[in-house]
Tab-separated table of C-alpha atoms and ligand atoms in Angstrom:
chain	number	residue	atom	x	y	z
A	651	UNK	CA	-0.107	0.062	-0.038
A	652	UNK	CA	1.307	3.353	-0.942
A	653	UNK	CA	0.697	6.818	0.240
A	654	UNK	CA	0.332	8.718	3.425
A	655	UNK	CA	-0.725	6.770	6.348
A	656	UNK	CA	-1.348	7.265	10.064
A	657	UNK	CA	-2.984	4.817	12.236
A	658	UNK	CA	-3.480	5.915	15.835
A	659	UNK	CA	-4.332	3.107	18.293
A	660	UNK	CA	-5.316	3.703	21.810
A	661	UNK	CA	-3.261	2.114	24.405
A	662	UNK	CA	-5.903	2.829	27.281
A	663	UNK	CA	-9.615	3.141	26.782
A	664	UNK	CA	-9.952	6.882	26.920
A	665	UNK	CA	-12.170	7.462	24.005
A	666	UNK	CA	-11.513	11.173	24.000
A	667	UNK	CA	-8.321	10.300	22.477
A	668	UNK	CA	-9.625	8.142	19.855
A	669	UNK	CA	-8.815	10.306	16.801
A	670	UNK	CA	-6.433	12.736	18.373
A	671	UNK	CA	-3.274	11.788	16.536
A	672	UNK	CA	-0.165	11.367	18.648
A	673	UNK	CA	-1.536	11.206	22.041
A	674	UNK	CA	-0.981	7.487	22.210
A	675	UNK	CA	1.446	4.951	20.630
A	676	UNK	CA	1.348	4.670	16.835
A	677	UNK	CA	0.648	1.082	15.620
A	678	UNK	CA	2.061	0.421	12.244
A	679	UNK	CA	0.050	-2.393	10.592
A	680	UNK	CA	0.906	-1.630	7.025
A	681	UNK	CA	4.608	-1.192	6.560
A	682	UNK	CA	7.850	-2.902	7.919
A	683	UNK	CA	10.827	-1.368	9.568
A	684	UNK	CA	14.156	-1.139	7.676
A	685	UNK	CA	16.575	-3.247	9.786
A	686	UNK	CA	20.185	-3.163	10.296
A	687	UNK	CA	21.749	-6.432	8.951
A	688	UNK	CA	25.492	-6.903	9.320
A	689	UNK	CA	27.106	-3.849	7.635
A	690	UNK	CA	24.202	-3.046	5.615
A	691	UNK	CA	20.310	-2.581	5.622
A	692	UNK	CA	17.631	-5.007	5.167
A	693	UNK	CA	14.929	-3.292	3.268
A	694	UNK	CA	11.454	-4.796	2.969
A	695	UNK	CA	9.280	-4.263	-0.070
A	696	UNK	CA	7.024	-1.969	1.860
A	697	UNK	CA	9.065	-0.047	4.417
A	698	UNK	CA	7.691	2.395	6.711
A	699	UNK	CA	9.501	5.681	6.445
A	700	UNK	CA	8.652	8.782	8.517
A	701	UNK	CA	7.837	12.043	6.987
A	702	UNK	CA	7.735	15.652	8.483
A	703	UNK	CA	6.088	18.298	6.593
A	704	UNK	CA	8.144	21.168	8.050
A	705	UNK	CA	7.566	24.931	8.548
A	706	UNK	CA	7.015	27.728	6.039
A	707	UNK	CA	6.837	26.253	2.430
A	708	UNK	CA	7.497	22.812	4.078
A	709	UNK	CA	3.851	21.288	3.935
A	710	UNK	CA	3.308	22.212	0.206
A	711	UNK	CA	6.679	21.063	-1.061
A	712	UNK	CA	6.847	17.895	0.982
A	713	UNK	CA	3.408	16.644	0.144
A	714	UNK	CA	3.868	17.356	-3.492
A	715	UNK	CA	7.276	15.681	-3.460
A	716	UNK	CA	5.738	12.579	-1.948
A	717	UNK	CA	3.386	12.265	-4.707
A	718	UNK	CA	6.198	12.336	-7.350
A	719	UNK	CA	8.221	9.951	-5.327
A	720	UNK	CA	5.327	7.467	-5.021
A	721	UNK	CA	4.749	7.667	-8.648
A	722	UNK	CA	8.308	6.969	-9.672
A	723	UNK	CA	8.242	3.915	-7.276
A	724	UNK	CA	5.111	2.642	-8.839
A	725	UNK	CA	6.507	3.082	-12.388
A	726	UNK	CA	9.789	1.338	-11.459
A	727	UNK	CA	8.198	-1.640	-9.359
A	728	UNK	CA	4.526	-1.652	-10.063
A	729	UNK	CA	2.772	-3.252	-7.094
A	730	UNK	CA	5.872	-5.041	-5.786
A	731	UNK	CA	7.279	-2.204	-3.924
A	732	UNK	CA	5.845	0.910	-2.107
A	733	UNK	CA	6.832	3.160	0.818
A	734	UNK	CA	4.463	3.273	3.762
A	735	UNK	CA	4.849	7.144	4.699
A	736	UNK	CA	4.062	7.790	8.298
A	737	UNK	CA	3.570	11.323	9.125
A	738	UNK	CA	5.101	12.574	12.280
A	739	UNK	CA	5.094	16.079	13.807
A	740	UNK	CA	7.778	18.718	14.473
A	741	UNK	CA	8.036	22.433	14.328
A	742	UNK	CA	5.151	24.915	14.024
A	743	UNK	CA	2.524	22.090	13.414
A	744	UNK	CA	3.665	20.247	16.507
A	745	UNK	CA	3.797	23.409	18.539
A	746	UNK	CA	0.181	24.278	17.729
A	747	UNK	CA	-1.108	20.824	18.131
A	748	UNK	CA	0.735	19.555	21.100
A	749	UNK	CA	2.328	22.540	22.702
A	750	UNK	CA	5.973	21.380	21.914
A	751	UNK	CA	8.074	21.710	18.746
A	752	UNK	CA	9.620	18.170	18.966
A	753	UNK	CA	7.087	15.893	20.854
A	754	UNK	CA	8.263	12.780	22.720
A	755	UNK	CA	6.276	10.632	20.397
A	756	UNK	CA	8.261	11.952	17.383
A	757	UNK	CA	11.440	11.311	19.194
A	758	UNK	CA	10.278	7.764	19.933
A	759	UNK	CA	9.263	7.009	16.421
A	760	UNK	CA	12.336	8.395	15.046
A	761	UNK	CA	14.482	6.210	17.180
A	762	UNK	CA	12.237	3.195	16.222
A	763	UNK	CA	12.001	3.717	12.470
A	764	UNK	CA	15.348	5.698	11.857
A	765	UNK	CA	14.497	6.928	8.301
A	766	UNK	CA	12.853	10.167	7.604
A	767	UNK	CA	12.069	12.475	4.732
A	768	UNK	CA	11.417	16.077	5.927
A	769	UNK	CA	10.654	19.593	4.917
A	770	UNK	CA	12.666	22.535	6.210
A	771	UNK	CA	12.212	23.510	9.922
A	772	UNK	CA	12.591	26.969	11.216
A	773	UNK	CA	15.595	27.841	13.603
A	774	UNK	CA	15.828	31.179	15.075
A	775	UNK	CA	19.288	32.944	15.008
A	776	UNK	CA	21.125	33.759	18.337
A	777	UNK	CA	18.153	32.970	20.589
A	778	UNK	CA	15.093	30.802	21.153
A	779	UNK	CA	14.922	26.991	20.703
A	780	UNK	CA	17.621	24.715	19.750
A	781	UNK	CA	17.763	23.506	16.026
A	782	UNK	CA	15.540	20.490	15.634
A	783	UNK	CA	17.732	19.425	12.616
A	784	UNK	CA	20.891	19.212	14.814
A	785	UNK	CA	18.767	17.487	17.573
A	786	UNK	CA	17.672	14.718	15.104
A	787	UNK	CA	21.107	14.227	13.659
A	788	UNK	CA	22.409	13.758	17.225
A	789	UNK	CA	19.557	11.448	18.192
A	790	UNK	CA	20.421	8.903	15.370
A	791	UNK	CA	23.985	9.529	15.262
A	792	UNK	CA	23.816	10.668	11.714
A	793	UNK	CA	27.446	11.467	11.329
A	794	UNK	CA	27.653	12.192	7.571
A	795	UNK	CA	25.941	15.060	5.716
A	796	UNK	CA	26.170	14.012	2.105
A	797	UNK	CA	25.403	16.577	-0.567
A	798	UNK	CA	25.724	15.701	-4.221
A	799	UNK	CA	26.140	18.869	-6.462
A	800	UNK	CA	25.650	18.366	-10.082
A	801	UNK	CA	24.546	20.825	-12.729
A	802	UNK	CA	21.217	20.405	-14.427
A	803	UNK	CA	20.906	21.931	-17.863
A	804	UNK	CA	18.664	25.071	-17.789
A	805	UNK	CA	19.755	26.411	-14.388
A	806	UNK	CA	21.159	30.016	-14.499
A	807	UNK	CA	24.754	29.213	-13.180
A	808	UNK	CA	27.228	32.002	-12.733
A	809	UNK	CA	29.838	29.799	-14.270
A	810	UNK	CA	30.907	29.641	-17.948
A	811	UNK	CA	31.080	25.859	-17.837
A	812	UNK	CA	28.725	24.833	-15.037
A	813	UNK	CA	28.626	21.215	-16.726
A	814	UNK	CA	32.048	20.665	-15.019
A	815	UNK	CA	30.421	20.700	-11.588
A	816	UNK	CA	29.882	17.205	-10.354
A	817	UNK	CA	30.871	16.850	-6.731
A	818	UNK	CA	29.704	15.060	-3.620
A	819	UNK	CA	30.415	16.691	-0.293
A	820	UNK	CA	30.831	14.425	2.786
A	821	UNK	CA	30.483	16.780	5.788
A	822	UNK	CA	31.271	15.422	9.383
A	823	UNK	CA	28.021	16.016	11.244
A	824	UNK	CA	28.546	15.485	14.874
A	825	UNK	CA	31.815	17.076	15.944
A	826	UNK	CA	33.635	20.401	15.709
A	827	UNK	CA	32.218	23.827	16.791
A	828	UNK	CA	28.720	22.346	16.366
A	829	UNK	CA	28.673	20.398	19.543
A	830	UNK	CA	27.207	23.347	21.305
A	831	UNK	CA	29.892	23.721	23.914
A	832	UNK	CA	29.889	27.540	24.275
A	833	UNK	CA	29.187	30.298	26.765
A	834	UNK	CA	28.067	33.832	26.507
A	835	UNK	CA	30.862	36.414	27.190
A	836	UNK	CA	29.318	37.490	30.524
A	837	UNK	CA	28.136	34.258	31.907
A	838	UNK	CA	29.449	32.747	35.058
A	839	UNK	CA	30.589	29.652	33.081
A	840	UNK	CA	32.545	31.850	30.829
A	841	UNK	CA	34.189	33.305	33.890
A	842	UNK	CA	35.083	29.831	35.238
A	843	UNK	CA	36.602	28.860	31.943
A	844	UNK	CA	38.546	32.110	31.757
A	845	UNK	CA	39.929	31.564	35.196
A	846	UNK	CA	40.702	27.924	34.739
A	847	UNK	CA	42.742	28.523	31.594
A	848	UNK	CA	44.600	31.501	33.085
A	849	UNK	CA	45.385	29.527	36.347
A	850	UNK	CA	46.352	26.123	34.799
A	851	UNK	CA	47.836	26.990	31.196
A	852	UNK	CA	48.508	30.733	31.490
A	853	UNK	CA	46.196	31.437	28.724
A	854	UNK	CA	44.115	34.647	28.597
A	855	UNK	CA	40.796	35.306	26.935
A	856	UNK	CA	39.374	38.710	26.672
A	857	UNK	CA	36.616	39.612	29.076
A	858	UNK	CA	34.149	40.574	26.525
A	859	UNK	CA	34.651	37.305	24.353
A	860	UNK	CA	32.268	34.598	24.194
A	861	UNK	CA	33.832	31.295	24.353
A	862	UNK	CA	33.178	28.160	22.186
A	863	UNK	CA	35.125	24.793	22.108
A	864	UNK	CA	36.161	23.170	19.003
A	865	UNK	CA	36.640	19.432	19.202
A	866	UNK	CA	37.760	16.995	16.424
A	867	UNK	CA	38.054	13.384	17.442
A	868	UNK	CA	39.782	10.488	15.945
A	869	UNK	CA	36.876	8.071	15.992
A	870	UNK	CA	34.450	10.627	14.347
A	871	UNK	CA	37.035	11.470	11.734
A	872	UNK	CA	37.781	7.996	10.866
A	873	UNK	CA	34.214	6.976	10.296
A	874	UNK	CA	33.362	9.883	8.032
A	875	UNK	CA	36.588	9.408	6.113
A	876	UNK	CA	35.802	5.645	5.697
A	877	UNK	CA	32.322	6.497	4.400
A	878	UNK	CA	33.614	9.072	1.903
A	879	UNK	CA	36.313	6.831	0.631
A	880	UNK	CA	34.098	3.741	0.409
A	881	UNK	CA	31.556	5.822	-1.555
A	882	UNK	CA	34.273	6.900	-4.008
A	883	UNK	CA	35.346	3.254	-4.482
A	884	UNK	CA	31.716	2.077	-4.897
A	885	UNK	CA	30.696	4.700	-7.342
A	886	UNK	CA	33.987	4.694	-9.368
A	887	UNK	CA	34.860	8.344	-8.532
A	888	UNK	CA	38.221	9.980	-9.384
A	889	UNK	CA	39.387	11.677	-6.196
A	890	UNK	CA	38.651	12.334	-2.445
A	891	UNK	CA	40.036	15.680	-1.302
A	892	UNK	CA	40.353	16.334	2.403
A	893	UNK	CA	39.371	19.958	3.224
A	894	UNK	CA	41.248	21.427	6.272
A	895	UNK	CA	42.756	24.489	7.854
A	896	UNK	CA	45.354	22.359	9.612
A	897	UNK	CA	47.988	24.964	8.997
A	898	UNK	CA	46.378	27.202	11.693
A	899	UNK	CA	44.418	24.638	13.772
A	900	UNK	CA	46.964	22.003	13.912
A	901	UNK	CA	45.587	19.759	16.569
A	902	UNK	CA	41.961	19.757	15.333
A	903	UNK	CA	41.842	20.306	11.611
A	904	UNK	CA	45.432	19.161	11.100
A	905	UNK	CA	44.476	15.921	12.952
A	906	UNK	CA	41.485	15.675	10.659
A	907	UNK	CA	43.721	15.512	7.830
A	908	UNK	CA	46.292	13.107	9.298
A	909	UNK	CA	43.592	10.610	10.491
A	910	UNK	CA	41.764	10.726	7.121
A	911	UNK	CA	45.055	9.743	5.254
A	912	UNK	CA	45.546	7.054	7.800
A	913	UNK	CA	42.187	5.564	6.973
A	914	UNK	CA	42.764	5.875	3.273
A	915	UNK	CA	46.278	4.299	3.356
A	916	UNK	CA	45.633	1.540	6.030
A	917	UNK	CA	42.058	0.489	5.122
A	918	UNK	CA	41.919	1.143	1.421
A	919	UNK	CA	45.586	0.593	0.388
A	920	UNK	CA	44.656	-1.318	-2.754
A	921	UNK	CA	42.145	1.361	-4.045
A	922	UNK	CA	43.857	4.677	-3.449
A	923	UNK	CA	46.960	6.659	-4.361
A	924	UNK	CA	48.037	9.702	-2.293
A	925	UNK	CA	49.110	12.878	-4.054
A	926	UNK	CA	52.669	12.303	-2.773
A	927	UNK	CA	52.623	8.820	-4.165
A	928	UNK	CA	51.227	10.004	-7.431
A	929	UNK	CA	54.152	12.528	-7.734
A	930	UNK	CA	56.984	10.441	-6.306
A	931	UNK	CA	56.103	6.878	-7.363
A	932	UNK	CA	53.956	7.256	-10.446
A	933	UNK	CA	55.573	10.246	-12.015
A	934	UNK	CA	52.294	12.262	-11.936
A	935	UNK	CA	50.305	9.711	-13.936
A	936	UNK	CA	47.327	8.271	-12.163
A	937	UNK	CA	47.393	4.420	-12.185
A	938	UNK	CA	44.201	3.047	-13.796
A	939	UNK	CA	41.293	2.272	-11.566
A	940	UNK	CA	42.722	3.984	-8.500
A	941	UNK	CA	41.286	6.911	-6.519
A	942	UNK	CA	43.365	9.910	-5.707
A	943	UNK	CA	43.356	10.986	-2.135
A	944	UNK	CA	44.715	14.584	-1.639
A	945	UNK	CA	44.114	17.385	0.676
A	946	UNK	CA	43.661	21.189	0.309
A	947	UNK	CA	43.628	24.032	2.674
A	948	UNK	CA	39.984	25.453	3.071
A	949	UNK	CA	40.345	29.034	1.821
A	950	UNK	CA	42.241	27.852	-1.190
A	951	UNK	CA	39.296	25.563	-2.079
A	952	UNK	CA	36.829	28.182	-2.013
A	953	UNK	CA	38.545	29.900	-5.016
A	954	UNK	CA	39.399	26.645	-6.736
A	955	UNK	CA	35.850	25.209	-6.823
A	956	UNK	CA	34.879	28.395	-8.779
A	957	UNK	CA	37.941	28.645	-11.038
A	958	UNK	CA	38.286	24.816	-11.888
A	959	UNK	CA	35.437	22.855	-10.464
A	960	UNK	CA	36.452	19.705	-12.486
A	961	UNK	CA	39.433	19.328	-10.041
A	962	UNK	CA	36.958	18.370	-7.225
A	963	UNK	CA	35.072	15.192	-6.976
A	964	UNK	CA	34.424	13.905	-3.475
A	965	UNK	CA	35.141	16.450	-0.828
A	966	UNK	CA	35.730	15.178	2.820
A	967	UNK	CA	35.364	18.006	5.392
A	968	UNK	CA	34.987	18.609	9.148
A	969	UNK	CA	31.676	20.185	10.232
A	970	UNK	CA	32.146	23.860	9.839
A	971	UNK	CA	34.192	23.761	6.600
A	972	UNK	CA	31.730	21.290	5.185
A	973	UNK	CA	28.773	23.614	6.037
A	974	UNK	CA	30.345	26.546	4.100
A	975	UNK	CA	31.621	24.518	1.145
A	976	UNK	CA	28.269	22.791	0.740
A	977	UNK	CA	26.519	26.025	0.039
A	978	UNK	CA	29.336	27.521	-2.023
A	979	UNK	CA	29.397	24.316	-4.222
A	980	UNK	CA	25.604	24.638	-4.479
A	981	UNK	CA	25.796	28.225	-5.707
A	982	UNK	CA	28.011	27.043	-8.600
A	983	UNK	CA	25.034	25.341	-10.280
A	984	UNK	CA	23.030	28.559	-9.910
A	985	UNK	CA	20.250	27.546	-7.465
A	986	UNK	CA	20.588	25.742	-4.122
A	987	UNK	CA	16.919	25.358	-4.107
A	988	UNK	CA	17.088	22.287	-6.248
A	989	UNK	CA	19.425	20.409	-4.184
A	990	UNK	CA	18.769	17.614	-1.638
A	991	UNK	CA	20.918	16.367	1.050
A	992	UNK	CA	21.154	13.347	3.191
A	993	UNK	CA	22.270	12.907	6.978
A	994	UNK	CA	23.253	9.360	7.261
A	995	UNK	CA	24.729	7.137	9.834
A	996	UNK	CA	25.468	3.445	10.061
A	997	UNK	CA	21.699	2.876	10.765
A	998	UNK	CA	19.373	5.711	9.885
A	999	UNK	CA	18.898	8.733	7.633
A	1000	UNK	CA	17.301	12.157	7.534
A	1001	UNK	CA	16.712	13.146	4.027
A	1002	UNK	CA	15.839	16.820	3.241
A	1003	UNK	CA	16.034	19.854	0.914
A	1004	UNK	CA	19.080	22.016	1.324
A	1005	UNK	CA	17.123	25.130	1.511
A	1006	UNK	CA	15.168	26.607	4.286
A	1007	UNK	CA	11.417	27.475	5.133
A	1008	UNK	CA	11.369	30.396	2.705
A	1009	UNK	CA	8.487	31.924	4.762
A	1010	UNK	CA	7.592	34.657	2.419
A	1011	UNK	CA	6.293	31.994	-0.100
A	1012	UNK	CA	4.466	29.757	2.462
A	1013	UNK	CA	0.994	28.762	1.470
A	1014	UNK	CA	1.186	30.365	-1.962
A	1015	UNK	CA	1.780	27.457	-4.260
A	1016	UNK	CA	4.951	29.143	-5.630
A	1017	UNK	CA	7.890	27.350	-3.991
A	1018	UNK	CA	9.950	24.794	-5.769
A	1019	UNK	CA	9.607	21.228	-4.483
A	1020	UNK	CA	12.769	19.902	-6.330
A	1021	UNK	CA	14.855	20.045	-3.271
A	1022	UNK	CA	12.713	17.635	-1.360
A	1023	UNK	CA	12.143	15.486	-4.446
A	1024	UNK	CA	15.960	15.246	-4.965
A	1025	UNK	CA	16.248	14.332	-1.262
A	1026	UNK	CA	13.622	11.644	-1.907
A	1027	UNK	CA	15.781	10.194	-4.780
A	1028	UNK	CA	18.744	10.183	-2.325
A	1029	UNK	CA	16.653	8.148	0.054
A	1030	UNK	CA	15.639	5.774	-2.592
A	1031	UNK	CA	19.343	5.394	-3.564
A	1032	UNK	CA	20.315	4.797	0.037
A	1033	UNK	CA	17.779	1.925	0.275
A	1034	UNK	CA	18.783	0.308	-2.983
A	1035	UNK	CA	15.826	1.551	-5.067
A	1036	UNK	CA	18.050	3.156	-7.717
A	1037	UNK	CA	15.529	2.434	-10.608
A	1038	UNK	CA	12.963	4.522	-8.979
A	1039	UNK	CA	15.569	7.258	-8.117
A	1040	UNK	CA	16.816	7.352	-11.838
A	1041	UNK	CA	13.137	7.766	-12.948
A	1042	UNK	CA	12.821	10.866	-10.649
A	1043	UNK	CA	16.077	12.414	-11.836
A	1044	UNK	CA	15.148	11.895	-15.567
A	1045	UNK	CA	11.782	13.546	-15.011
A	1046	UNK	CA	13.426	16.577	-13.302
A	1047	UNK	CA	15.968	16.904	-16.278
A	1048	UNK	CA	13.113	16.599	-18.752
A	1049	UNK	CA	10.937	19.317	-17.083
A	1050	UNK	CA	13.884	21.630	-17.058
A	1051	UNK	CA	14.535	20.979	-20.697
A	1052	UNK	CA	10.829	21.769	-21.524
A	1053	UNK	CA	11.095	24.814	-19.362
A	1054	UNK	CA	8.238	23.656	-17.269
A	1055	UNK	CA	9.490	24.888	-13.909
A	1056	UNK	CA	8.495	26.936	-10.788
A	1057	UNK	CA	8.867	30.623	-10.390
A	1058	UNK	CA	12.532	30.592	-8.915
A	1059	UNK	CA	13.790	29.058	-12.179
A	1060	UNK	CA	11.117	30.418	-14.583
A	1061	UNK	CA	12.026	33.996	-13.751
A	1062	UNK	CA	15.512	33.406	-15.135
A	1063	UNK	CA	14.335	31.437	-18.177
A	1064	UNK	CA	11.846	34.285	-18.986
A	1065	UNK	CA	8.906	31.658	-19.111
A	1066	UNK	CA	5.572	31.418	-17.286
A	1067	UNK	CA	5.997	29.539	-14.020
A	1068	UNK	CA	4.137	26.482	-12.889
A	1069	UNK	CA	2.738	26.405	-9.336
A	1070	UNK	CA	4.241	23.961	-6.820
A	1071	UNK	CA	1.315	21.498	-7.343
A	1072	UNK	CA	1.263	22.012	-11.200
A	1073	UNK	CA	5.052	21.283	-11.331
A	1074	UNK	CA	4.603	18.004	-9.412
A	1075	UNK	CA	1.654	17.088	-11.627
A	1076	UNK	CA	3.818	17.700	-14.759
A	1077	UNK	CA	6.545	15.560	-13.256
A	1078	UNK	CA	4.071	12.768	-12.571
A	1079	UNK	CA	2.780	13.024	-16.203
A	1080	UNK	CA	6.344	12.698	-17.409
A	1081	UNK	CA	6.946	9.678	-15.159
A	1082	UNK	CA	3.709	8.023	-16.212
A	1083	UNK	CA	4.252	8.649	-19.939
B	2035	NAP	P1	15.710	29.926	2.869
B	2035	NAP	O1	14.464	29.542	3.511
B	2035	NAP	O2	16.368	28.877	1.993
B	2035	NAP	O3	15.266	31.078	1.893
B	2035	NAP	C1	16.080	32.021	1.255
B	2035	NAP	C2	15.655	32.340	-0.195
B	2035	NAP	O4	15.809	31.222	-1.067
B	2035	NAP	C3	14.183	32.558	-0.280
B	2035	NAP	O5	13.830	33.851	-0.026
B	2035	NAP	C4	14.053	32.280	-1.795
B	2035	NAP	O6	14.756	33.203	-2.566
B	2035	NAP	C5	14.858	31.064	-2.065
B	2035	NAP	N1	14.225	29.759	-1.787
B	2035	NAP	C6	14.578	28.741	-0.807
B	2035	NAP	N2	13.868	27.715	-1.078
B	2035	NAP	C7	13.002	27.918	-2.137
B	2035	NAP	C8	12.170	27.073	-2.816
B	2035	NAP	N3	11.879	25.762	-2.453
B	2035	NAP	N4	11.566	27.675	-3.776
B	2035	NAP	C9	11.661	28.852	-4.212
B	2035	NAP	N5	12.687	29.737	-3.575
B	2035	NAP	C10	13.235	29.283	-2.580
B	2035	NAP	O7	16.820	30.552	3.868
B	2035	NAP	P2	16.602	31.432	5.127
B	2035	NAP	O8	15.709	32.664	4.880
B	2035	NAP	O9	18.022	31.724	5.521
B	2035	NAP	O10	16.040	30.510	6.229
B	2035	NAP	C11	14.701	30.672	6.669
B	2035	NAP	C12	14.513	29.509	7.870
B	2035	NAP	O11	14.814	28.185	7.343
B	2035	NAP	C13	15.422	29.741	8.990
B	2035	NAP	O12	14.663	29.614	10.189
B	2035	NAP	C14	16.465	28.685	8.913
B	2035	NAP	O13	16.994	28.256	10.156
B	2035	NAP	C15	15.599	27.590	8.245
B	2035	NAP	N6	16.299	26.531	7.520
B	2035	NAP	C16	16.106	25.208	7.688
B	2035	NAP	C17	16.873	24.277	7.159
B	2035	NAP	C18	16.402	22.812	7.348
B	2035	NAP	O14	15.431	22.490	7.958
B	2035	NAP	N7	17.327	21.864	6.978
B	2035	NAP	C19	17.846	24.551	6.240
B	2035	NAP	C20	18.188	25.896	6.016
B	2035	NAP	C21	17.424	26.944	6.692
B	2035	NAP	P3	14.290	34.554	-3.432
B	2035	NAP	O15	13.911	35.468	-2.379
B	2035	NAP	O16	15.360	34.896	-4.288
B	2035	NAP	O17	12.916	34.122	-4.211
């Protein structure tokens, strides 16, 4: 059975709760859980995958994306396979229904089912509630943020040769400055840290400075390096570039570089060649079938991905660098609105558009659902349903060629835009044809 589905059963007999979603445990009678089996996943033909609509434009883009994804699955596998989408609540919708932005039941279901396709969720800057996105990543230990960036013909790229952009960024997702260890400049905690550092290490920190702690660990570096290199091998890519600022931050970013090379040379020896080996042992000529592992300093990379994007293939980066380079790489193709991303761990994944809630377009049937649709195709690839993912990708390319697009792209093409729903309808027509 395909399509949206929620079944809410009642644990006790309080009939008042009968049709109030979420008050009691959800009983899933339709789909089956994706399980962890050995080093891989065991995916049933009708897996239950969670879905969150999101804030702002979230509901309209997510619901339309689900229709497109379901249609591609049906085209690829007929009645043999389908996803049982189970809606769970977070953000504004959860706040207004249940008085909290991330209800306990959502957390419980996420821990149980572990795979989620979501719309964007609002996070206020500098104050207010903590990012739900970060919370979910930590909850499921989704240590890799994976973002493929590839040009689609028709986008208004600032580059002369945007067709040369084809990168996949692996950003470490759980470490670095994002662990949230920080104190406001005038807090009692900041005072304690200042005094401790002065007393024990003779290090002075300005009284008016907020303090944050940067951590980069060996275990966390090794597992993301392993995932990125394995991806490069499995997908026959050309190179893996370690992005770092190790010349300045020697014991954090420098260590990230060192540990990544160690994983490459110790665990993937027969598959890779380092840049030193390329120059010293292979006279600059890449041996056939091998993957080049090199490293670049972060600031240099920002100019090089613009001036010669073809030099970059798989990018392996710690959290903060990865955050920045992901958007910069997205800008190269002209529109980050079309990109999807995946947060994945050894067991679980949250798949989402790269863009945010674009509140000014909320409820207007204007926004582009391509980001969530592409995230859906990454989800399908992750669970091994590549055929359906390819159908989605081909339909997007075709719609772009036909210039049947939403306003964000139509305004650059000088054509009449389709609404969010009409664009999804058109993709479904392409898929069915
Ligand atoms: P944003 O929501 O991505 O919007 C910035 C601009 O991008 C929009 O004004 C619009 O540009 C364009 N845009 C983005 N998505 C679009 C779409 N699907 N269709 C058409 N145009 C689109 O970025 P933001 O304003 O910085 O962030 C707003 C909120 O989203 C914040 O609370 C932020 O924390 C949150 N956010 C959430 C996630 C997530 O859940 N993963 C990610 C990023 C941001 P034009 O004005 O040029 O038309």
